[in-house]
Structures are given as structure tokens and as C-alpha cells.
PDB file of C-alpha atoms in Angstrom:
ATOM      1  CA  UNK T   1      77.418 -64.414  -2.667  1.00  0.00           C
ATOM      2  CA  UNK T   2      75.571 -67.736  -1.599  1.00  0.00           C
ATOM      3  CA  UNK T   3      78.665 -68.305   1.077  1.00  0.00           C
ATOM      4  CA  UNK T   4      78.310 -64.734   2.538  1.00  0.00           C
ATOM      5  CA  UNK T   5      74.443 -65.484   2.849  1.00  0.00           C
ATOM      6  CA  UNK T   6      75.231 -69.144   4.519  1.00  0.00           C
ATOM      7  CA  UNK T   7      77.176 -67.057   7.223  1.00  0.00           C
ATOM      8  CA  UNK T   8      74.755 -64.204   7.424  1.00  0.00           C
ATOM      9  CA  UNK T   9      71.658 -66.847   8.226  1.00  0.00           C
ATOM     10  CA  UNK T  10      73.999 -68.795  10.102  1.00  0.00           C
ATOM     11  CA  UNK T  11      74.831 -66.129  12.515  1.00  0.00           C
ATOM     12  CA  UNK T  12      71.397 -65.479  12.878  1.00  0.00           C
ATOM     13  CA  UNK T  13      70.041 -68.502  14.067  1.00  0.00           C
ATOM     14  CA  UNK T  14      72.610 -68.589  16.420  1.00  0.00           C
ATOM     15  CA  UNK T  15      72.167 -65.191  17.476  1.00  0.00           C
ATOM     16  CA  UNK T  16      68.468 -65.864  18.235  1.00  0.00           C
ATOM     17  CA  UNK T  17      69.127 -69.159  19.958  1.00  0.00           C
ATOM     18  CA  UNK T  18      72.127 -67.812  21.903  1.00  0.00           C
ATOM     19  CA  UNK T  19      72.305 -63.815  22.242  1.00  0.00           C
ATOM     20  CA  UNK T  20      68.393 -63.158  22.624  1.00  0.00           C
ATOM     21  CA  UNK T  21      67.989 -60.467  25.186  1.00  0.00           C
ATOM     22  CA  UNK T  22      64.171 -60.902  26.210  1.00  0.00           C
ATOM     23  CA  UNK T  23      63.623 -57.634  27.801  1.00  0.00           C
ATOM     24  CA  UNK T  24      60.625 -58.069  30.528  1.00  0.00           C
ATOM     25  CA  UNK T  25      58.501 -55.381  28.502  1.00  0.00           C
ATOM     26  CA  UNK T  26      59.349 -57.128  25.070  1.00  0.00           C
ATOM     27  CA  UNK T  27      58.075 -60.620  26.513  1.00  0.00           C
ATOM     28  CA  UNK T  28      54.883 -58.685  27.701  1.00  0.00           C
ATOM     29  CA  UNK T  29      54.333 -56.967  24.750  1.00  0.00           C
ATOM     30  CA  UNK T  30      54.538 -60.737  22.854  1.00  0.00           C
ATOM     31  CA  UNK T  31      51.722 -62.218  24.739  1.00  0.00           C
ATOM     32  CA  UNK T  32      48.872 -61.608  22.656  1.00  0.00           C
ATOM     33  CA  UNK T  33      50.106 -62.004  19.525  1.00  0.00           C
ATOM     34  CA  UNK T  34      51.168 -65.739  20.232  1.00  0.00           C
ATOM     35  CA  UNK T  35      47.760 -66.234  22.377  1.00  0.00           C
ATOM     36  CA  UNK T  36      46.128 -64.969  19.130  1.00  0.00           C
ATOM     37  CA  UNK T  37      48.274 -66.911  16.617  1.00  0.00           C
ATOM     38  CA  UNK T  38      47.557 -70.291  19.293  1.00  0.00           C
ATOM     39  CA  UNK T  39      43.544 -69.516  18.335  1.00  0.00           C
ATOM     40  CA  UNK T  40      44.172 -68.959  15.322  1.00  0.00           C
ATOM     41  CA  UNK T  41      46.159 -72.355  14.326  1.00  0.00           C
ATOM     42  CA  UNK T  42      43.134 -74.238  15.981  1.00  0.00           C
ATOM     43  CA  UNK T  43      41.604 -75.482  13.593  1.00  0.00           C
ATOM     44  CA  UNK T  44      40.742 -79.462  11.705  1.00  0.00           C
ATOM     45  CA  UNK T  45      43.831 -79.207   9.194  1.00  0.00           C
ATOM     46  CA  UNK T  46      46.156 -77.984  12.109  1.00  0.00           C
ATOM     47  CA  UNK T  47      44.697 -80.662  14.283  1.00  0.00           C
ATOM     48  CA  UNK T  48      45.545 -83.492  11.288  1.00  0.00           C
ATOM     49  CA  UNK T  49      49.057 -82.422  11.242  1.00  0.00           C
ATOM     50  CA  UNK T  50      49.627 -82.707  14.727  1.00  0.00           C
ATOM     51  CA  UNK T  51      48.375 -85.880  14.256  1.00  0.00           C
ATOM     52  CA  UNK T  52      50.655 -86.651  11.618  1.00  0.00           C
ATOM     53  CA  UNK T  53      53.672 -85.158  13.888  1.00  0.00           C
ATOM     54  CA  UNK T  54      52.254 -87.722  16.600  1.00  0.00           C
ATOM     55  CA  UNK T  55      53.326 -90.652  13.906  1.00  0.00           C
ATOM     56  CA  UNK T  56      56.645 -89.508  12.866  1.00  0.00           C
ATOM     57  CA  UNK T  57      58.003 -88.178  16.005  1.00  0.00           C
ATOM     58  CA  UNK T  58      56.561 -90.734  18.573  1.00  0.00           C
ATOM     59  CA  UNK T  59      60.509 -90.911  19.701  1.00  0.00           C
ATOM     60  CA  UNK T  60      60.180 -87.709  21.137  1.00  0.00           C
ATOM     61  CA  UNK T  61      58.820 -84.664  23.221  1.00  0.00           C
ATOM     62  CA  UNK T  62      57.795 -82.556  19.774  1.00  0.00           C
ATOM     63  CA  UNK T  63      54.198 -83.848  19.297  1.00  0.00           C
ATOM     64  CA  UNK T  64      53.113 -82.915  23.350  1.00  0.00           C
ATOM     65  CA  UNK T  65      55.132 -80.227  23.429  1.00  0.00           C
ATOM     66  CA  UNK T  66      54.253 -78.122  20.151  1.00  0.00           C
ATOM     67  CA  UNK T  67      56.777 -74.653  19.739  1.00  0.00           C
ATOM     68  CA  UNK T  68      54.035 -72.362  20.428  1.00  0.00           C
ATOM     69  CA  UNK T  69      53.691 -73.562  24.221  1.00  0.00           C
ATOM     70  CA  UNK T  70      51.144 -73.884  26.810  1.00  0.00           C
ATOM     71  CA  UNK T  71      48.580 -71.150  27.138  1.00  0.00           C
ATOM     72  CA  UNK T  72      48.851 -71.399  30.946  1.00  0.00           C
ATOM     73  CA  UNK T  73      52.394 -70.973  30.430  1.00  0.00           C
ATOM     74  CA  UNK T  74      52.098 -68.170  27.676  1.00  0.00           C
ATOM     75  CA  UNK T  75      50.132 -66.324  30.049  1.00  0.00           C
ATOM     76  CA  UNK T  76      52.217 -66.426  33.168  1.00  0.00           C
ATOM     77  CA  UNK T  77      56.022 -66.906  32.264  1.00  0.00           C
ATOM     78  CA  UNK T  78      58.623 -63.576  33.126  1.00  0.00           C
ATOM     79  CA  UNK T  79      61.473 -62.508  31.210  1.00  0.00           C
ATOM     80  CA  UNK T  80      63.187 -63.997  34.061  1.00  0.00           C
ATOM     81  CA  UNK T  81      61.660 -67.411  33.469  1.00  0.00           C
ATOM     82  CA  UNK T  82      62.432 -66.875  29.864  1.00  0.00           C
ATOM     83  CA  UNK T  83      66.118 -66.547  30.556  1.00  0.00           C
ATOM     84  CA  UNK T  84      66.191 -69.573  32.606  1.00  0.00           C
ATOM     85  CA  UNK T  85      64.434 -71.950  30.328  1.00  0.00           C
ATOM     86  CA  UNK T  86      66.825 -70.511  27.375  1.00  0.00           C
ATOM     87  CA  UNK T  87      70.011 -71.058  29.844  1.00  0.00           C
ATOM     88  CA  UNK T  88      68.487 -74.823  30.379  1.00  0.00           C
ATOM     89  CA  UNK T  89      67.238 -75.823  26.809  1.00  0.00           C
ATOM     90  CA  UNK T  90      69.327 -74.177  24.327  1.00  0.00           C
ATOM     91  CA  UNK T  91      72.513 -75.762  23.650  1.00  0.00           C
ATOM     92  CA  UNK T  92      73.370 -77.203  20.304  1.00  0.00           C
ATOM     93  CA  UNK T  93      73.559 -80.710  21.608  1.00  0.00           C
ATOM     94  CA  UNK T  94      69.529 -80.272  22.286  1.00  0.00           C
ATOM     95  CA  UNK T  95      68.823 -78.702  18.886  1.00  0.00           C
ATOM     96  CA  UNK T  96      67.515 -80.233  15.480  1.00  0.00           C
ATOM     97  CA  UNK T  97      68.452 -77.527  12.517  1.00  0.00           C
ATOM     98  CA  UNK T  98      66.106 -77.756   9.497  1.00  0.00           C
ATOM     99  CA  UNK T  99      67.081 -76.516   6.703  1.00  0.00           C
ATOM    100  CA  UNK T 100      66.400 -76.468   2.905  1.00  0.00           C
ATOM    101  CA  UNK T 101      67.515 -74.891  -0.623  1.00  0.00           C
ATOM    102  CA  UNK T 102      70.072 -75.265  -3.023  1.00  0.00           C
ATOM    103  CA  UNK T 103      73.254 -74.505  -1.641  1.00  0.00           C
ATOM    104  CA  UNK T 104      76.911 -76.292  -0.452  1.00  0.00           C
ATOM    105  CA  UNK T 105      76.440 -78.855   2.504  1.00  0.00           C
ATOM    106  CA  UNK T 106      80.041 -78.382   3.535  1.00  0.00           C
ATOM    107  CA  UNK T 107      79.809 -74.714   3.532  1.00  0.00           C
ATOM    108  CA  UNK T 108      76.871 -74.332   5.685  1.00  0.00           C
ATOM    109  CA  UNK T 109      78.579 -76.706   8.017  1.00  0.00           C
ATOM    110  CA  UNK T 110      81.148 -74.740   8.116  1.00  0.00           C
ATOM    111  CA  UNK T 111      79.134 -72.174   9.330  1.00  0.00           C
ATOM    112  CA  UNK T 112      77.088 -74.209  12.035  1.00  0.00           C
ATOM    113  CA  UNK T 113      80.262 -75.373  13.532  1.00  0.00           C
ATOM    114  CA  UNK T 114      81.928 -71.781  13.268  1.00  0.00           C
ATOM    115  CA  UNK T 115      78.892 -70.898  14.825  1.00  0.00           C
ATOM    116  CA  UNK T 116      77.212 -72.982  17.208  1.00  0.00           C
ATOM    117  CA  UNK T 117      80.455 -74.986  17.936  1.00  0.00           C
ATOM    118  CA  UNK T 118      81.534 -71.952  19.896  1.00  0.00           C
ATOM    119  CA  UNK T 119      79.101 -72.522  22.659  1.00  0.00           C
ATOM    120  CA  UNK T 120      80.208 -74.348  25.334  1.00  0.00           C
ATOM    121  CA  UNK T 121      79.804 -78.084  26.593  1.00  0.00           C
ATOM    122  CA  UNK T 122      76.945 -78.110  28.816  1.00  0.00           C
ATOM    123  CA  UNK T 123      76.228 -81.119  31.507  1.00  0.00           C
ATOM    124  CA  UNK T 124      73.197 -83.036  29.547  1.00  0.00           C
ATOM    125  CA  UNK T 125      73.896 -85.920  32.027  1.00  0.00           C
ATOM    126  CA  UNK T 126      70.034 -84.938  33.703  1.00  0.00           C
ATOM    127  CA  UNK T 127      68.337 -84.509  30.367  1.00  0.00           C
ATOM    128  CA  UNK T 128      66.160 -86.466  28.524  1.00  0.00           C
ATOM    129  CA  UNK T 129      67.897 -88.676  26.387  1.00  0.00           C
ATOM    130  CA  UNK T 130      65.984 -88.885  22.826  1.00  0.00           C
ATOM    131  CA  UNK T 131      67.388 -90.483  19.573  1.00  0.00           C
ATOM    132  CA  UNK T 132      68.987 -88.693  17.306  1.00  0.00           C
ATOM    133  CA  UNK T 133      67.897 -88.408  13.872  1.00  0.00           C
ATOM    134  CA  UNK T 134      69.155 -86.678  10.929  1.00  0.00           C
ATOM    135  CA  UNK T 135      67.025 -86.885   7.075  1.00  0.00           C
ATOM    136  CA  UNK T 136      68.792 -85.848   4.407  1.00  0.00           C
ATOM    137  CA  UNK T 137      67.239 -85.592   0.699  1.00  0.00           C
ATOM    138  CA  UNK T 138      69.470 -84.283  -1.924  1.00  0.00           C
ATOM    139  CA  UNK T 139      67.661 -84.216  -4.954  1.00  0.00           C
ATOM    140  CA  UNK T 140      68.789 -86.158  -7.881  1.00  0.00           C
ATOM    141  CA  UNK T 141      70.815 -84.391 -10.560  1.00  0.00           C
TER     142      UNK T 141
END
């Protein structure tokens, strides 16, 4: 049913942000495919977009900092290092949750507070403070 598959995805995000076990050999074994997938996104329509991210998230760290990382960084970082940045970074008070389909708002925050409101408070007193911003489109009926 569409609330059993609001859980299941739930539970999975949160799994990956929360419960990921980054294994040393599994981190080492990663390297190449992002280094290759990095090459690969270089090119002038990946370039324009970033761009485009530069205009409609000047308010925060997104546009320097891309997901994919540094390639110094890619090509250095431990499973140890890993773990700490995770311990660090990944709380749900530093998250932004995109998501989109057809299904019931109150149900799938249901399942992000069931969820992600079990992790504890952390201290964000030394982070970077950024604005928060939340877009919502429902399409018209």
C-alpha cells in the first residue's frame, strides 16, 4: 500500500543517513567509480547547471560544495574520516529532504518524524548557520 511504501523509503533514507557502516574496504572499493562519474559529469550542460545552482542557492554552501566532493578529498579520505564527517554533518537539523510524487503529505511526515525525529539533539551552536527554506508545489486539482 502507498503508506507501507512511505515507511519503507522512509526508513531507508534514514538508514543511509544514520546506520551506514562504511567498511574501510567498501570506501576503497568506491573510489573509482565516483572519480569516474566526477569526469564523467564534466561537461558544458553540467557546468550550466551549476551555474544555475550558483543563482538559486547563493544562501548557501551547495553551489561550492557539490555532493560528489573534492577529488583531492575523494582520493585521500579513510573509512575513519568517513565516520567522522557522518558523526559531524548528519543530523536532521542539517538536512534538506527532497521529495516528489503523488502521495499523503501528513503520512510521509509521519514517517520523517517517526524516523528521523528519533535521532538525537546535537549541539549546532558551532555550525554554520544558513536559512532555512522549504518549496512546496502541490499541483492543482
Amino acid at each position: 500500500s502507498g503508506s507501507e511504501q512511505i515507511e519503507l523509503v522512509t526508513e531507508i533514507l534514514y538508514q543511509m543517513a544514520f546506520r551506514a557502516l562504511l567498511p574501510e574496504e567498501c570506501v576503497n572499493s568506491e573510489r573509482a567509480p565516483i572519480l569516474s562519474e566526477k569526469q564523467m559529469r564534466n561537461t558544458i550542460s553540467y557546468r550550466r547547471s551549476c551555474k544555475m545552482m550558483e543563482l538559486m542557492h547563493s544562501h548557501n554552501i551547495l553551489p561550492k560544495r557539490l555532493p560528489i566532493g573534492l577529488e583531492d578529498l575523494i582520493k585521500t579520505f579513510t573509512a575513519a574520516d568517513l565516520r567522522k564527517f557522518y558523526k559531524k554533518w548528519y543530523h536532521p537539523g542539517n538536512m534538506t529532504l527532497y521529495v516528489a510524487g503523488v502521495f499523503d503529505m501528513d503520512e510521509f511526515m509521519g514517517a520523517v518524524n517517526k524516523f528521523f525525529g528519533a535521532e538525537p539533539k546535537r549541539d549546532v551552536s558551532l555550525l554554520p548557520v544558513h536559512p532555512e527554506i522549504v518549496h512546496t508545489y502541490m499541483r492543482p486539482e
